[in-house]
CSV table of C-alpha atoms in Angstrom, one decimal:
chain,number,residue,atom,x,y,z
A,1258,UNK,CA,150.6,170.6,83.7
A,1259,UNK,CA,148.9,168.6,86.4
A,1260,UNK,CA,147.2,165.8,88.1
A,1261,UNK,CA,144.3,165.3,89.2
A,1262,UNK,CA,142.8,165.8,93.1
A,1263,UNK,CA,140.3,163.6,94.4
A,1264,UNK,CA,137.2,163.6,96.8
A,1265,UNK,CA,135.3,161.9,99.3
A,1266,UNK,CA,131.4,162.3,99.6
A,1267,UNK,CA,131.4,162.1,103.8
A,1268,UNK,CA,129.5,163.0,106.8
A,1269,UNK,CA,130.8,165.1,108.9
A,1270,UNK,CA,131.2,165.1,112.8
A,1271,UNK,CA,131.5,168.2,115.7
A,1272,UNK,CA,134.1,167.6,117.1
A,1273,UNK,CA,134.6,169.4,120.8
A,1274,UNK,CA,137.4,171.5,121.5
A,1275,UNK,CA,139.7,171.1,124.4
A,1276,UNK,CA,140.2,173.9,126.2
A,1277,UNK,CA,143.5,173.9,127.3
A,1278,UNK,CA,144.9,173.9,131.7
A,1279,UNK,CA,147.0,177.2,132.0
A,1280,UNK,CA,148.8,174.3,133.9
A,1281,UNK,CA,149.2,173.0,130.6
A,1282,UNK,CA,152.7,173.3,129.1
A,1283,UNK,CA,152.1,173.7,125.0
A,1284,UNK,CA,154.9,173.3,123.2
A,1285,UNK,CA,156.6,173.8,119.5
A,1286,UNK,CA,158.2,170.6,119.4
A,1287,UNK,CA,155.3,168.0,120.9
A,1288,UNK,CA,152.0,170.0,120.4
A,1289,UNK,CA,152.6,172.5,117.5
A,1290,UNK,CA,154.5,170.4,114.8
A,1291,UNK,CA,151.9,167.8,113.9
A,1292,UNK,CA,149.8,170.2,113.3
A,1293,UNK,CA,152.2,172.2,110.7
A,1294,UNK,CA,153.4,169.4,109.4
A,1295,UNK,CA,150.0,168.4,108.8
A,1296,UNK,CA,148.5,170.8,107.0
A,1297,UNK,CA,151.2,174.2,106.3
A,1298,UNK,CA,154.5,173.2,105.1
A,1299,UNK,CA,153.5,172.4,102.4
A,1300,UNK,CA,153.5,176.0,101.4
A,1301,UNK,CA,155.0,176.8,104.9
A,1302,UNK,CA,158.8,175.8,104.1
A,1303,UNK,CA,162.1,176.6,101.2
A,1304,UNK,CA,161.3,177.5,98.4
A,1305,UNK,CA,158.0,178.0,98.5
A,1306,UNK,CA,155.5,180.5,98.7
A,1307,UNK,CA,154.9,180.8,101.6
A,1308,UNK,CA,156.5,184.2,103.2
A,1309,UNK,CA,158.5,182.2,106.0
A,1310,UNK,CA,159.2,177.8,107.1
A,1311,UNK,CA,157.0,176.1,109.4
A,1312,UNK,CA,159.5,173.8,109.1
A,1313,UNK,CA,162.4,173.8,112.1
A,1314,UNK,CA,161.3,175.3,116.5
A,1315,UNK,CA,164.0,178.2,114.8
A,1316,UNK,CA,162.0,179.7,112.0
A,1317,UNK,CA,158.5,179.3,112.9
A,1318,UNK,CA,159.8,181.2,116.4
A,1319,UNK,CA,159.8,184.8,115.4
A,1320,UNK,CA,156.7,184.7,113.0
A,1321,UNK,CA,154.8,184.1,116.1
A,1322,UNK,CA,152.5,186.6,116.5
A,1323,UNK,CA,151.3,186.8,113.5
A,1324,UNK,CA,150.5,183.8,113.6
A,1325,UNK,CA,148.6,183.7,115.9
A,1326,UNK,CA,146.3,186.9,114.5
A,1327,UNK,CA,146.4,184.3,111.2
A,1328,UNK,CA,145.1,181.4,112.4
A,1329,UNK,CA,143.1,183.4,115.2
A,1330,UNK,CA,140.9,184.1,112.4
A,1331,UNK,CA,141.1,181.1,110.8
A,1332,UNK,CA,143.1,183.2,107.3
A,1333,UNK,CA,145.3,180.1,107.3
A,1334,UNK,CA,145.9,177.9,106.3
A,1335,UNK,CA,143.6,179.4,103.6
A,1336,UNK,CA,140.6,176.5,102.6
A,1337,UNK,CA,137.6,178.4,101.2
A,1338,UNK,CA,135.5,175.0,100.4
A,1339,UNK,CA,132.9,174.1,102.8
A,1340,UNK,CA,134.2,171.0,104.3
A,1341,UNK,CA,130.9,170.6,106.1
A,1342,UNK,CA,129.3,168.9,103.7
A,1343,UNK,CA,131.7,166.7,101.7
A,1344,UNK,CA,135.5,165.1,102.6
A,1345,UNK,CA,137.9,166.7,100.8
A,1346,UNK,CA,141.6,163.8,100.9
A,1347,UNK,CA,143.3,167.1,100.5
A,1348,UNK,CA,141.2,169.1,103.7
A,1349,UNK,CA,143.5,171.6,105.0
A,1350,UNK,CA,142.0,173.4,107.4
A,1351,UNK,CA,141.8,172.9,110.9
A,1352,UNK,CA,139.8,171.2,114.2
A,1353,UNK,CA,139.0,174.0,116.3
A,1354,UNK,CA,140.9,172.0,118.4
A,1355,UNK,CA,144.4,172.6,116.4
A,1356,UNK,CA,143.4,176.0,116.5
A,1357,UNK,CA,143.0,176.3,119.8
A,1358,UNK,CA,146.8,174.3,120.5
A,1359,UNK,CA,148.7,176.8,118.6
A,1360,UNK,CA,147.0,180.2,120.3
A,1361,UNK,CA,148.0,178.6,123.8
A,1362,UNK,CA,151.4,177.7,122.0
A,1363,UNK,CA,152.0,181.7,121.4
A,1364,UNK,CA,150.3,182.5,124.8
A,1365,UNK,CA,152.5,180.6,127.0
A,1366,UNK,CA,155.7,182.8,125.0
A,1367,UNK,CA,156.1,179.7,122.8
A,1368,UNK,CA,158.7,177.5,123.2
A,1369,UNK,CA,159.8,175.4,121.9
A,1370,UNK,CA,160.1,171.7,123.7
A,1371,UNK,CA,162.5,168.2,124.5
A,1372,UNK,CA,164.2,167.6,121.4
A,1373,UNK,CA,163.4,164.3,120.9
A,1374,UNK,CA,159.2,165.4,121.3
A,1375,UNK,CA,160.1,166.8,117.6
A,1376,UNK,CA,158.2,164.6,114.3
A,1377,UNK,CA,159.8,163.4,111.3
A,1378,UNK,CA,159.4,166.4,109.3
A,1379,UNK,CA,157.0,165.4,105.8
A,1380,UNK,CA,159.2,164.4,102.7
A,1381,UNK,CA,157.5,166.3,99.6
A,1382,UNK,CA,158.2,165.4,96.0
A,1383,UNK,CA,159.8,168.6,94.9
A,1384,UNK,CA,158.3,167.4,91.5
A,1385,UNK,CA,154.9,166.1,91.3
A,1386,UNK,CA,153.2,167.0,94.8
A,1387,UNK,CA,151.0,163.7,94.2
A,1388,UNK,CA,152.8,161.8,91.4
A,1389,UNK,CA,154.0,160.9,88.2
A,1390,UNK,CA,150.8,162.4,86.7
A,1391,UNK,CA,149.8,160.1,83.6
A,1392,UNK,CA,149.0,163.0,81.5
A,1393,UNK,CA,151.2,166.3,81.2
A,1394,UNK,CA,149.5,169.7,79.6
A,1395,UNK,CA,152.0,172.1,78.8
A,1396,UNK,CA,150.9,176.1,78.2
A,1397,UNK,CA,150.8,177.6,75.1
A,1398,UNK,CA,152.8,181.0,76.4
A,1399,UNK,CA,154.1,181.9,79.8
A,1400,UNK,CA,153.1,183.8,83.3
A,1401,UNK,CA,155.1,187.1,83.2
A,1402,UNK,CA,156.1,188.0,86.7
A,1403,UNK,CA,156.0,191.8,87.0
A,1404,UNK,CA,159.0,192.8,89.2
A,1405,UNK,CA,158.2,193.9,93.0
A,1406,UNK,CA,154.4,193.2,92.5
A,1407,UNK,CA,151.9,192.2,95.3
A,1408,UNK,CA,149.5,191.5,93.8
A,1409,UNK,CA,148.5,191.2,90.3
A,1410,UNK,CA,145.5,190.3,87.9
A,1411,UNK,CA,144.2,186.7,87.2
A,1412,UNK,CA,145.5,186.8,83.2
A,1413,UNK,CA,143.4,183.2,81.3
A,1414,UNK,CA,147.2,180.6,80.7
A,1415,UNK,CA,145.4,177.8,77.2
A,1416,UNK,CA,146.4,174.4,77.1
A,1417,UNK,CA,145.2,172.2,74.9
A,1418,UNK,CA,145.7,168.6,75.1
A,1419,UNK,CA,146.0,166.0,72.4
A,1420,UNK,CA,143.8,163.8,73.3
A,1421,UNK,CA,140.6,163.0,71.1
A,1422,UNK,CA,139.0,160.7,74.4
A,1423,UNK,CA,137.0,162.1,76.7
A,1424,UNK,CA,139.0,162.5,80.4
A,1425,UNK,CA,137.5,161.2,84.1
A,1426,UNK,CA,139.3,163.6,86.0
A,1427,UNK,CA,140.8,162.2,89.2
A,1428,UNK,CA,143.4,164.0,90.8
A,1429,UNK,CA,145.4,167.0,89.3
A,1430,UNK,CA,148.2,169.7,90.1
A,1431,UNK,CA,149.8,173.2,88.9
A,1432,UNK,CA,153.5,172.5,89.1
A,1433,UNK,CA,154.5,175.9,88.1
A,1434,UNK,CA,157.9,176.8,87.0
A,1435,UNK,CA,159.2,179.4,90.0
A,1436,UNK,CA,157.0,177.8,92.6
A,1437,UNK,CA,157.9,180.3,94.6
A,1438,UNK,CA,156.2,183.0,92.7
A,1439,UNK,CA,152.6,181.6,92.5
A,1440,UNK,CA,149.8,181.7,95.3
A,1441,UNK,CA,147.4,180.3,93.6
A,1442,UNK,CA,145.5,179.1,90.5
A,1443,UNK,CA,142.2,178.6,89.0
A,1444,UNK,CA,141.7,175.4,86.9
A,1445,UNK,CA,138.5,175.5,83.4
A,1446,UNK,CA,137.3,173.3,81.3
A,1447,UNK,CA,136.8,175.5,78.2
A,1448,UNK,CA,135.3,175.3,75.3
A,1449,UNK,CA,137.2,178.1,73.6
A,1450,UNK,CA,140.1,180.1,74.1
A,1451,UNK,CA,139.5,182.5,76.5
A,1452,UNK,CA,140.8,186.3,76.7
A,1453,UNK,CA,144.3,187.3,78.3
A,1454,UNK,CA,142.4,187.7,80.8
A,1455,UNK,CA,138.5,186.8,82.3
A,1456,UNK,CA,138.2,182.5,83.8
A,1457,UNK,CA,134.1,183.9,83.7
A,1458,UNK,CA,134.4,183.7,79.6
A,1459,UNK,CA,134.6,179.8,79.9
A,1460,UNK,CA,131.9,179.3,82.3
A,1461,UNK,CA,129.8,181.4,80.3
A,1462,UNK,CA,129.7,180.0,77.4
A,1463,UNK,CA,129.2,175.9,78.1
A,1464,UNK,CA,133.3,175.5,80.0
A,1465,UNK,CA,133.3,174.6,83.6
A,1466,UNK,CA,135.5,174.9,86.9
A,1467,UNK,CA,137.1,172.6,87.7
């Protein structure tokens, strides 16, 4: 069940990151909220896969040290594409300036700041994040989440579009039934129905990653 992803070629520019002075206060409402609203809350909000919400200071503050570690190590937000060669419209990787801002916020005591500085929270479509799709492909079986399992092997979920025409994909989206149970998924075009485990079969037999 998906709409399709757009990407635009571009030349990446190197940006110099500002160094926060010790006497320059950094607050969640003024400095950090715009960053996490733009890059993190698609997952870190109630009902989604993120283990805590970043939609407000009260939810984010208890996780300040963890946020510092994960952002400083570039583990969050997750982004494995090479944005130095291609500009992606949905690129959620952080610029070094954004990383420095978050680290400075934590190092200064993770303060809230003035309520008037907090920007409006982003609004999300609780169904399709990209809007209503042109086509919806239903999966042929359910993906069962084992109780209390933290790491689950990939499973191949077959979707058979009933179309006889070639499709040009501009955006795609996978819509889980229970969103908070799904961290990520891969979409491939396969020339045949795959075995339950092993999406690599598709590429080896003439298909490709979408």
